[in-house]
Amino acid sequence: MSKVLVSDSIDQAGIDILSQVATVDVKLGLKPAELIEIIGEYDALMIRSSTRVTQEIIEAGTQLKIIGRAGVGVDNVDVPAATRRGIVVVNSPEGNTIAAAEHALAMILALSRHIPDANASVKRGAWDRNSFVGAEVYKKTLGVVGLGKIGSHVAAVAKTMGMKLLAYDPFISTDRAEQLGCQLVELDLLFQQADYITLHIPKTPETTHLINATTLAKMKPTARIVNCARGGIIDEVALAAALKAGKIGGAALDVFESEPLGESELRSLGKEVILTPHLGASTAEAQVNVAIDVAEQIRDVLLGLPARSAVNIPGLGPDVLEELKPYMQLAETLGNLVGQLAGGRVEVLNIRLQGELATNKSQPLVVAALKGLLYQALRERVNYVNASIEAKERGIRVIETRDASIRDYAGTLHLEATGTLGTHSVTGALLGEREIHLTDVDGFPINVPPSKYMLFTLHRDMPGIIGKLGSLLGSFNVNIASMQVGRKIVRGDAVMALSIDDPLPEGILEEIIKVPGIRDAYTVTL
Ligand SMILES: NC(=O)c1ccc[n+]([C@@H]2O[C@H](COP(=O)([O-])OP(=O)(O)OC[C@H]3O[C@@H](n4cnc5c(N)ncnc54)[C@H](O)[C@@H]3O)[C@@H](O)[C@H]2O)c1
Ligand SMILES: O=C(O)CC[C@@H](O)C(=O)O
């Protein structure tokens, strides 16, 4: 019989499901060394947010087939390490949506009416009605940053409370925002006009310290800000300073840059600050939902069935997976690349499956391409199961073409993304030992394997331009690993694809497009 280790507190409903197919050991509060010592006996590990599943733990888990996170965020799991070891990581993308949304709404109301401090004062024996005069949310403006699952529910409820809704989400269509009664605006306008700001975005390099001294300075002095998303989206030192200086009106935080929250200026502030210990998902209902959702997936995987919300491996039968795996990686890489070249919100994705890829069995490649395309917006929340639904909800029109004729390569995948900032296309194929190669960018033929950091330029093919770009990159200490030019005619338009060793430093793109002959430059991270 399989063995499952449950190392964080999970609702009994989940344990009951696991017990149908496995021996279940519940061991809470294990130190990392203790977990490393015992993990080798187990086929599955079920966690919440307290257990940190590091590479070391994954390597010690020689029998592990699946790690189940009873919640959304898998930030506490080293997913790349698990993927490398072929361990499926599953989560529950929707089980605690309502709980987190209701916590944010509760924070908005509690901040407006000083409920925590008023309650504490009555419990201390006082009857002070003057210190706790609040504000109504009715007819006030709520700025929702991130209009995904949680942000949408917050918006829907806030609408019924009579709030005016502004939203910022570069990956959501105007139609979807309008359906929710939200006006989609730029972030600066939202900061300037909102009376309340609520954050419902993932923590990514782009969203880290999105709320900082500069953005706080744009807000109304009465603005109240709520973060029930992820710690680190707000610069807590800047927030405490802005609150102390009266630059904003209040803040309610459920999540922190470092958890548990250690010493912090925020603790010393008054009724304008509410702090809760990461309680967004802590409702009885959400805990039952996530426990059942994840336990069912662990049960299925232990029985040899696919998982429905795998964040790293598609929920497909192992035979199909084996055959398509390299092509899935190709599709996902091309989706991610074309999404970054297009920038902004993609409205139409044209997918052409050519040659040996033009079979009915290749449908998962379309899903993999969408997963790649949405990765910048959704990170680990997008998976092979939800990529199509997420794309539909974002108003992305997907046009598929299959052409069985063989051209330069046995099978190619061509993606063309049209968005708010223009149209870009990429084509790729598997060459040699089934290695991914980019064979075309924006209609210019090339032949380069993708690398983690890349730079693409659109330029005029003319003498000296490569040297100038090389010197410019050198002056910024950027090391070029490889470079190739694709052109259709001599001295016409051309594309340059460079693999670089590190991410491009800030400000260099602006310098690159000043080089005479270079019309555009794009940097991507794959
Ligand atoms: N406090 C808690 O206990 C708790 C519970 C559940 C979820 N969460 C967190 O809440 C957040 C939202 O979760 P969700 O389920 O709604 O996720 P979701 O994926 O459904 O929605 C996230 C939205 O953010 C948008 N987005 C991505 N990058 C953006 C950017 N730079 N600017 C603006 N919008 C951007 C995406 O387009 C997407 O619509 C996540 O950070 C999640 O980890 C916290
Ligand atoms: O209480 C938890 O398990 C954390 C919940 C939440 O942050 C999540 O990512 O689902």
XYZ file of N, CA and C in Angstrom, residues 237-347:
333
model
N 8.316 48.866 4.787
C 8.988 50.008 5.423
C 8.395 51.301 4.854
N 8.226 51.335 3.528
C 7.656 52.541 2.890
C 6.211 52.739 3.342
N 5.482 51.635 3.507
C 4.073 51.748 3.932
C 3.993 52.345 5.342
N 4.815 51.811 6.248
C 4.784 52.320 7.629
C 5.127 53.812 7.636
N 6.117 54.211 6.828
C 6.521 55.630 6.789
C 5.371 56.491 6.254
N 4.692 55.998 5.199
C 3.589 56.780 4.609
C 2.435 56.906 5.603
N 2.173 55.850 6.349
C 1.079 55.903 7.338
C 1.426 56.893 8.449
N 2.686 56.804 8.911
C 3.126 57.701 10.001
C 3.043 59.157 9.577
N 3.412 59.413 8.307
C 3.433 60.799 7.811
C 2.048 61.261 7.360
N 1.040 60.402 7.486
C -0.323 60.777 7.068
C -0.462 60.889 5.564
N 0.442 60.223 4.810
C 0.351 60.308 3.348
C -0.744 59.411 2.819
N -1.101 58.376 3.570
C -2.292 57.580 3.228
C -3.079 57.333 4.512
N -4.341 56.886 4.323
C -5.249 56.842 5.470
C -5.188 55.570 6.294
N -4.880 54.438 5.671
C -4.906 53.195 6.447
C -4.439 52.014 5.624
N -4.186 50.902 6.326
C -3.749 49.693 5.618
C -4.179 48.463 6.405
N -4.579 47.427 5.677
C -4.912 46.156 6.321
C -4.159 45.067 5.584
N -3.309 44.351 6.312
C -2.456 43.336 5.675
C -2.702 41.961 6.285
N -2.833 40.979 5.396
C -2.951 39.580 5.838
C -1.662 38.826 5.550
N -0.830 39.393 4.677
C 0.370 38.688 4.220
C 1.569 39.631 4.324
N 2.754 39.068 4.536
C 3.912 39.884 4.888
C 5.152 39.419 4.143
N 6.107 40.343 4.033
C 7.332 40.015 3.303
C 8.000 38.808 3.919
N 7.945 38.723 5.248
C 8.503 37.551 5.917
C 7.448 37.075 6.922
N 7.115 35.791 6.847
C 6.090 35.245 7.749
C 6.690 34.113 8.565
N 6.388 34.015 9.876
C 5.580 34.944 10.649
C 6.230 36.338 10.687
N 5.366 37.375 10.837
C 5.858 38.755 10.892
C 6.760 38.925 12.113
N 7.951 39.430 11.880
C 8.868 39.669 13.006
C 8.696 41.084 13.518
N 9.806 41.685 13.931
C 9.744 43.073 14.391
C 9.332 43.949 13.226
N 8.378 44.834 13.451
C 7.923 45.667 12.337
C 7.313 46.946 12.875
N 7.610 48.053 12.194
C 7.019 49.351 12.530
C 5.496 49.269 12.474
N 4.996 48.389 11.611
C 3.540 48.304 11.414
C 2.832 47.928 12.714
N 3.527 47.124 13.549
C 2.909 46.686 14.807
C 2.645 47.861 15.749
N 3.454 48.934 15.600
C 3.353 50.031 16.566
C 2.307 51.069 16.154
N 1.692 50.888 14.974
C 0.750 51.913 14.501
C -0.634 51.684 15.099
N -1.474 52.694 15.003
C -2.775 52.673 15.683
C -3.885 52.047 14.865
N -5.091 52.599 15.050
C -6.277 51.963 14.470
C -6.315 52.036 12.939
N -5.399 52.819 12.362
C -5.353 52.898 10.903
C -4.683 51.668 10.281
N -4.175 50.773 11.123
C -3.521 49.565 10.587
C -4.151 48.312 11.199
N -4.499 47.354 10.328
C -5.014 46.059 10.807
C -4.091 44.975 10.259
N -3.683 44.073 11.120
C -2.776 42.993 10.701
C -3.408 41.657 11.083
N -3.470 40.724 10.130
C -3.951 39.372 10.464
C -2.874 38.367 10.010
N -2.790 37.220 10.703
C -1.688 36.276 10.417
C -1.996 35.309 9.274
N -2.024 35.808 8.045
C -2.278 35.005 6.841
C -3.513 34.108 7.024
N -4.649 34.788 7.216
C -5.897 34.064 7.494
C -6.823 33.985 6.288
N -6.374 34.504 5.140
C -7.276 34.597 3.980
C -8.005 33.304 3.674
N -7.293 32.175 3.775
C -7.911 30.900 3.387
C -8.485 30.170 4.590
N -8.396 30.806 5.758
C -8.764 30.073 6.975
C -10.251 30.169 7.283
N -11.045 29.516 6.458
C -12.454 29.297 6.824
C -12.661 27.789 6.816
N -13.643 27.350 7.576
C -13.927 25.909 7.626
C -14.228 25.406 6.216
N -15.005 26.211 5.476
C -15.422 25.768 4.134
C -14.217 25.650 3.194
N -13.364 26.663 3.212
C -12.213 26.635 2.302
C -11.292 25.482 2.649
N -11.116 25.225 3.938
C -10.201 24.145 4.326
C -10.743 22.783 3.906
N -12.075 22.627 3.940
C -12.677 21.376 3.446
C -12.471 21.318 1.921
N -12.772 22.418 1.245
C -12.628 22.442 -0.232
C -11.219 22.075 -0.670
N -10.214 22.752 -0.085
C -8.846 22.512 -0.569
C -8.368 21.119 -0.177
N -8.785 20.661 1.004
C -8.345 19.322 1.449
C -8.927 18.253 0.519
N -10.212 18.374 0.183
C -10.834 17.371 -0.698
C -10.207 17.452 -2.091
N -10.090 18.671 -2.603
C -9.565 18.872 -3.958
C -8.182 18.230 -4.108
N -7.303 18.511 -3.143
C -5.923 18.023 -3.265
C -5.828 16.533 -2.920
N -6.577 16.091 -1.912
C -6.528 14.659 -1.547
C -7.039 13.802 -2.714
N -8.072 14.263 -3.398
C -8.582 13.486 -4.547
C -7.516 13.359 -5.635
N -6.764 14.441 -5.820
C -5.718 14.386 -6.854
C -4.584 13.450 -6.449
N -4.232 13.480 -5.160
C -3.175 12.563 -4.689
C -3.667 11.121 -4.863
N -4.916 10.869 -4.449
C -5.482 9.519 -4.600
C -5.400 9.081 -6.061
N -5.830 9.965 -6.973
C -5.860 9.591 -8.392
C -4.458 9.282 -8.913
N -3.500 10.127 -8.563
C -2.135 9.903 -9.065
C -1.574 8.588 -8.498
N -1.867 8.299 -7.224
C -1.376 7.035 -6.641
C -2.038 5.832 -7.327
N -3.243 6.057 -7.894
C -3.911 4.978 -8.630
C -3.508 4.959 -10.109
N -2.572 5.827 -10.479
C -2.085 5.847 -11.867
C -2.946 6.698 -12.793
N -3.816 7.522 -12.223
C -4.681 8.382 -13.051
C -4.085 9.794 -13.117
N -4.499 10.603 -14.126
C -3.943 11.962 -14.196
C -4.510 12.887 -13.114
N -3.743 13.929 -12.781
C -4.205 14.929 -11.807
C -4.851 16.079 -12.559
N -5.878 16.702 -11.958
C -6.578 17.759 -12.717
C -5.953 19.143 -12.557
N -5.208 19.379 -11.486
C -4.609 20.719 -11.332
C -3.115 20.626 -11.084
N -2.436 19.923 -11.995
C -0.985 19.830 -11.836
C -0.378 21.160 -12.255
N 0.529 21.697 -11.434
C 1.141 22.964 -11.826
C 2.377 22.733 -12.691
N 2.867 21.492 -12.723
C 4.104 21.274 -13.495
C 3.987 20.209 -14.580
N 3.090 19.262 -14.442
C 2.990 18.204 -15.452
C 1.537 18.098 -15.889
N 1.282 18.045 -17.199
C -0.091 18.041 -17.663
C -0.908 16.850 -17.167
N -2.194 17.090 -16.976
C -3.085 16.020 -16.532
C -3.482 15.141 -17.691
N -2.490 14.470 -18.288
C -2.757 13.618 -19.449
C -2.302 12.205 -19.128
N -2.850 11.238 -19.868
C -2.415 9.855 -19.685
C -0.923 9.756 -19.951
N -0.222 8.860 -19.217
C 1.232 8.778 -19.352
C 1.695 8.457 -20.769
N 0.904 7.667 -21.543
C 1.344 7.295 -22.900
C 1.361 8.510 -23.828
N 0.263 9.295 -23.772
C 0.182 10.502 -24.619
C 1.290 11.464 -24.212
N 1.448 11.561 -22.905
C 2.426 12.490 -22.353
C 3.829 12.167 -22.866
N 4.181 10.885 -22.812
C 5.510 10.439 -23.224
C 5.775 10.861 -24.668
N 4.765 10.638 -25.535
C 4.939 10.921 -26.956
C 5.026 12.434 -27.217
N 4.164 13.182 -26.536
C 4.065 14.607 -26.861
C 4.991 15.517 -26.050
N 5.577 14.955 -24.979
C 6.308 15.799 -24.023
C 7.262 16.816 -24.678
N 8.167 16.392 -25.582
C 9.077 17.405 -26.149
C 8.327 18.479 -26.929
N 7.236 18.072 -27.608
C 6.460 19.071 -28.355
C 5.700 19.999 -27.419
N 5.269 19.456 -26.272
C 4.576 20.311 -25.290
C 5.548 21.396 -24.822
N 6.806 20.981 -24.580
C 7.812 21.968 -24.137
C 8.041 23.015 -25.223
N 8.056 22.553 -26.488
C 8.216 23.480 -27.614
C 7.058 24.487 -27.614
N 5.827 23.961 -27.494
C 4.641 24.826 -27.558
C 4.644 25.830 -26.408
N 5.002 25.355 -25.219
C 4.986 26.235 -24.049
C 6.057 27.332 -24.177
N 7.233 26.949 -24.656
C 8.312 27.929 -24.829
C 7.907 28.979 -25.860
N 7.327 28.522 -26.990
C 6.933 29.482 -28.033
C 5.827 30.398 -27.517
N 4.878 29.835 -26.741
C 3.783 30.649 -26.180
C 4.340 31.726 -25.265
N 5.254 31.332 -24.383
C 5.861 32.270 -23.444
C 6.619 33.362 -24.209
N 7.374 32.929 -25.257
C 8.181 33.872 -26.044
C 7.290 34.871 -26.789
N 6.272 34.368 -27.485
C 5.455 35.281 -28.293
C 4.651 36.219 -27.389
N 4.277 35.713 -26.205
C 3.550 36.562 -25.242
C 4.421 37.724 -24.808
N 5.704 37.448 -24.578
C 6.612 38.522 -24.131
C 6.943 39.473 -25.281
N 7.057 38.942 -26.508
C 7.322 39.834 -27.646
C 6.120 40.752 -27.866
N 4.917 40.172 -27.746
C 3.709 40.971 -27.992
C 3.530 42.013 -26.892
N 3.900 41.659 -25.641
C 3.726 42.585 -24.517
C 2.252 42.888 -24.336
N 1.874 43.596 -23.310
C 0.484 44.005 -23.129
C -0.489 42.846 -23.161
N -1.729 43.152 -23.526
C -2.793 42.129 -23.504
C -2.951 41.539 -24.892
N -2.851 40.206 -24.977
C -3.009 39.531 -26.263
C -4.498 39.315 -26.519
N -4.935 39.640 -27.732
C -6.358 39.481 -28.062
C -6.603 38.276 -28.951
